Short mmCIF file of C-alpha atoms in Angstrom, two decimals:
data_model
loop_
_atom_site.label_atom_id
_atom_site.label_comp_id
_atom_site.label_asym_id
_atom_site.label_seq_id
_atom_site.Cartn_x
_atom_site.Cartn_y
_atom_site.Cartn_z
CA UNK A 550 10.42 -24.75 -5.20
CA UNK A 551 9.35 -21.33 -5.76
CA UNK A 552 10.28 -18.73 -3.64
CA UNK A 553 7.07 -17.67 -2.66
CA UNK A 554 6.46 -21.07 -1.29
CA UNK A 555 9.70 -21.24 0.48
CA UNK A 556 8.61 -17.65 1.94
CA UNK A 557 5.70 -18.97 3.34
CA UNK A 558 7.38 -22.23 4.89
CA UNK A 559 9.71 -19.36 6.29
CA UNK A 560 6.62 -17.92 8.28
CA UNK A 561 6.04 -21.16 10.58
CA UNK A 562 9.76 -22.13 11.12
CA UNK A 563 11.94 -18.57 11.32
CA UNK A 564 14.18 -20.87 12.93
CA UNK A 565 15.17 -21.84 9.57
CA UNK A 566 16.19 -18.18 8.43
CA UNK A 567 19.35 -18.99 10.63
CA UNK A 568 20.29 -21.60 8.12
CA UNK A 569 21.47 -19.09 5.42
CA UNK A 570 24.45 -16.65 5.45
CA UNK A 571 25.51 -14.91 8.58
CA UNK A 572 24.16 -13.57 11.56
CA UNK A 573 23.41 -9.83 10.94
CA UNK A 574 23.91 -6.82 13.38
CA UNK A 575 20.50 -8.07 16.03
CA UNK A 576 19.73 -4.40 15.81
CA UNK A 577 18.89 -4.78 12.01
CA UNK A 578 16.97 -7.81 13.23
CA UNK A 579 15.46 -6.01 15.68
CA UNK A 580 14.47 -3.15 13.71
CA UNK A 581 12.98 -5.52 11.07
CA UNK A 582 11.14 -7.01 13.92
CA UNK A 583 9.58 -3.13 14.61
CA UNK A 584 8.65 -2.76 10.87
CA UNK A 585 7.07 -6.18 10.90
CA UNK A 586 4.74 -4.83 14.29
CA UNK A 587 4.09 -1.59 12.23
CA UNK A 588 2.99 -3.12 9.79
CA UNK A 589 0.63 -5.53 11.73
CA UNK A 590 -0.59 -2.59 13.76
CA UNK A 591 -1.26 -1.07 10.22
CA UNK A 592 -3.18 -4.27 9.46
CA UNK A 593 -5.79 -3.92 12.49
CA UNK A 594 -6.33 -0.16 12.08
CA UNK A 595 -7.79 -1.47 8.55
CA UNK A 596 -9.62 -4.18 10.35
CA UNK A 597 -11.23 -2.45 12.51
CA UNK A 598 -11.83 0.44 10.38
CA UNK A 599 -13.79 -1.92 8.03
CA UNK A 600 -15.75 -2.84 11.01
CA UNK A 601 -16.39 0.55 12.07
CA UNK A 602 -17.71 1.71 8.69
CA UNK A 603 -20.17 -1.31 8.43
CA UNK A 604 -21.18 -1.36 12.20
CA UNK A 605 -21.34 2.51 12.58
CA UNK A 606 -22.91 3.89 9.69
CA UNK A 607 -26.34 1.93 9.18
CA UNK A 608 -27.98 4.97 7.20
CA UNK A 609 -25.08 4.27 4.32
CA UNK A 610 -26.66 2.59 1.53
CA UNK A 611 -25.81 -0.98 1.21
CA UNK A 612 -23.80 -1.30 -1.35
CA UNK A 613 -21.59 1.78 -0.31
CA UNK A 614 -21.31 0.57 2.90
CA UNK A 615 -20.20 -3.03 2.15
CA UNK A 616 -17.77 -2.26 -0.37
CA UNK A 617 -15.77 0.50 1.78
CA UNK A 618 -15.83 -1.68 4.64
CA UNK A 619 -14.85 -5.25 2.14
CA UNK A 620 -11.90 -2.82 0.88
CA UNK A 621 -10.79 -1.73 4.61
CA UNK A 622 -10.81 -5.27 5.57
CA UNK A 623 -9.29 -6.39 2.50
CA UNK A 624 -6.52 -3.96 2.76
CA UNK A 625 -5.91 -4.74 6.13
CA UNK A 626 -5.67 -8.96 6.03
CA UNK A 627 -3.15 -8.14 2.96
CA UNK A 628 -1.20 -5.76 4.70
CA UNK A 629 -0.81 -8.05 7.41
CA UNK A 630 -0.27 -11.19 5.43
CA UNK A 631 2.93 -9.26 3.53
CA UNK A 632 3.87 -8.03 6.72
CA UNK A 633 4.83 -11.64 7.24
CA UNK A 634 6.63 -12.42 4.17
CA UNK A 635 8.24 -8.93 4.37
CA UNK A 636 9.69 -9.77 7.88
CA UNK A 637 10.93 -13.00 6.04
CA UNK A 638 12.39 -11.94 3.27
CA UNK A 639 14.29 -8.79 4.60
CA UNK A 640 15.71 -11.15 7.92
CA UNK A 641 17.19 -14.02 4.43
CA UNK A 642 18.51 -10.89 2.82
CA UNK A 643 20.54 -9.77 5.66
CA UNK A 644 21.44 -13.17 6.53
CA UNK A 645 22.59 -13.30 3.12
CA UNK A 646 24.65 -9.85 3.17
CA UNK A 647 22.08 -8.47 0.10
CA UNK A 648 20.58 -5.09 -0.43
CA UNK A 649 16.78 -5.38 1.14
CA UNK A 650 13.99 -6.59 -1.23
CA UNK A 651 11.93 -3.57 -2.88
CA UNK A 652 8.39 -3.93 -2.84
CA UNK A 653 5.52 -1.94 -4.40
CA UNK A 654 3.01 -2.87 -1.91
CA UNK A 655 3.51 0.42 0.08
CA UNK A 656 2.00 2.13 -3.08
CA UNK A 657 -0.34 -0.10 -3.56
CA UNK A 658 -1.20 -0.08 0.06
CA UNK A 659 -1.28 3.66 0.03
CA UNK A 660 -3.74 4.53 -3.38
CA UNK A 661 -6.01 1.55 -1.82
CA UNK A 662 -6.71 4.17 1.67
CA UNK A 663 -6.75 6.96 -0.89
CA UNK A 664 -9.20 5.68 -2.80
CA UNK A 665 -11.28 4.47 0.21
CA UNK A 666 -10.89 8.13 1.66
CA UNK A 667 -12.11 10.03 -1.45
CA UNK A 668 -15.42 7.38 -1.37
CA UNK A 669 -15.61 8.69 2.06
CA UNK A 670 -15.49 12.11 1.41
CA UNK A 671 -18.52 11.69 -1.25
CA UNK A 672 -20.19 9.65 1.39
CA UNK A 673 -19.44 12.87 3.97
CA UNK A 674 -20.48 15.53 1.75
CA UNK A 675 -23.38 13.51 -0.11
CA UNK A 676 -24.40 13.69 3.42
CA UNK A 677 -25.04 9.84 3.28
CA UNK A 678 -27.94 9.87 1.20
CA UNK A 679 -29.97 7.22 0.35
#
């Protein structure tokens, strides 16, 4: 089984973390537990700031409009899908006594708002033309 699948089997029975290794520090779990809710509170700023960007700004033309707002949203129901797996996978590696996974979605997560950003400052200073 892969361990991507196994991940996401993790997600509806954390239970089943327990089964591996030891029981770690419960701060570390705890402050795994904060990162996860960080990262979900993340998650529905991008939510609702694709929302905001479609609902609130009518004069944008279409395509600008849709496509900053698809990318928020986007951003935001990835960011709080891996929040998930992260949660998982750091909780097995501390079970486990490991060094915690490394992940490049913070980068990715972070040039994906850039980019949205600098297509909002054209919007902003293109004065949302037509």
């Amino acid at each position: 089984m892969s361990g991507l699948v196994r991940n996401v089997r993790l997600w509806f029975a954390p239970e089943r973390v327990r089964d591996e290794g030891g029981t770690p520090d419960y701060r570390f779990s705890l402050a795994n537990e904060r990162t996860f809710l960080a990262w979900l509170r993340t998650a529905l700023a991008l939510i609702g700031g694709g929302f905001a960007v479609d609902q609130f700004l009518p004069g944008l033309r279409w395509a600008w409009r849709v496509g900053l707002a698809l990318a928020l949203l986007g951003a935001g129901a990835l960011c709080a899908l891996r929040a998930v797996n992260h949660w998982v996978r750091c909780e097995r590696a501390m079970r486990r006594g490991e060094d915690l996974p490394a992940s490049r979605f913070p980068a990715l997560l972070g040039v994906v708002v850039a980019v949205v950003a600098a297509a909002m400052v054209v919007v902003v200073l293109a004065g949302w033309a037509g």
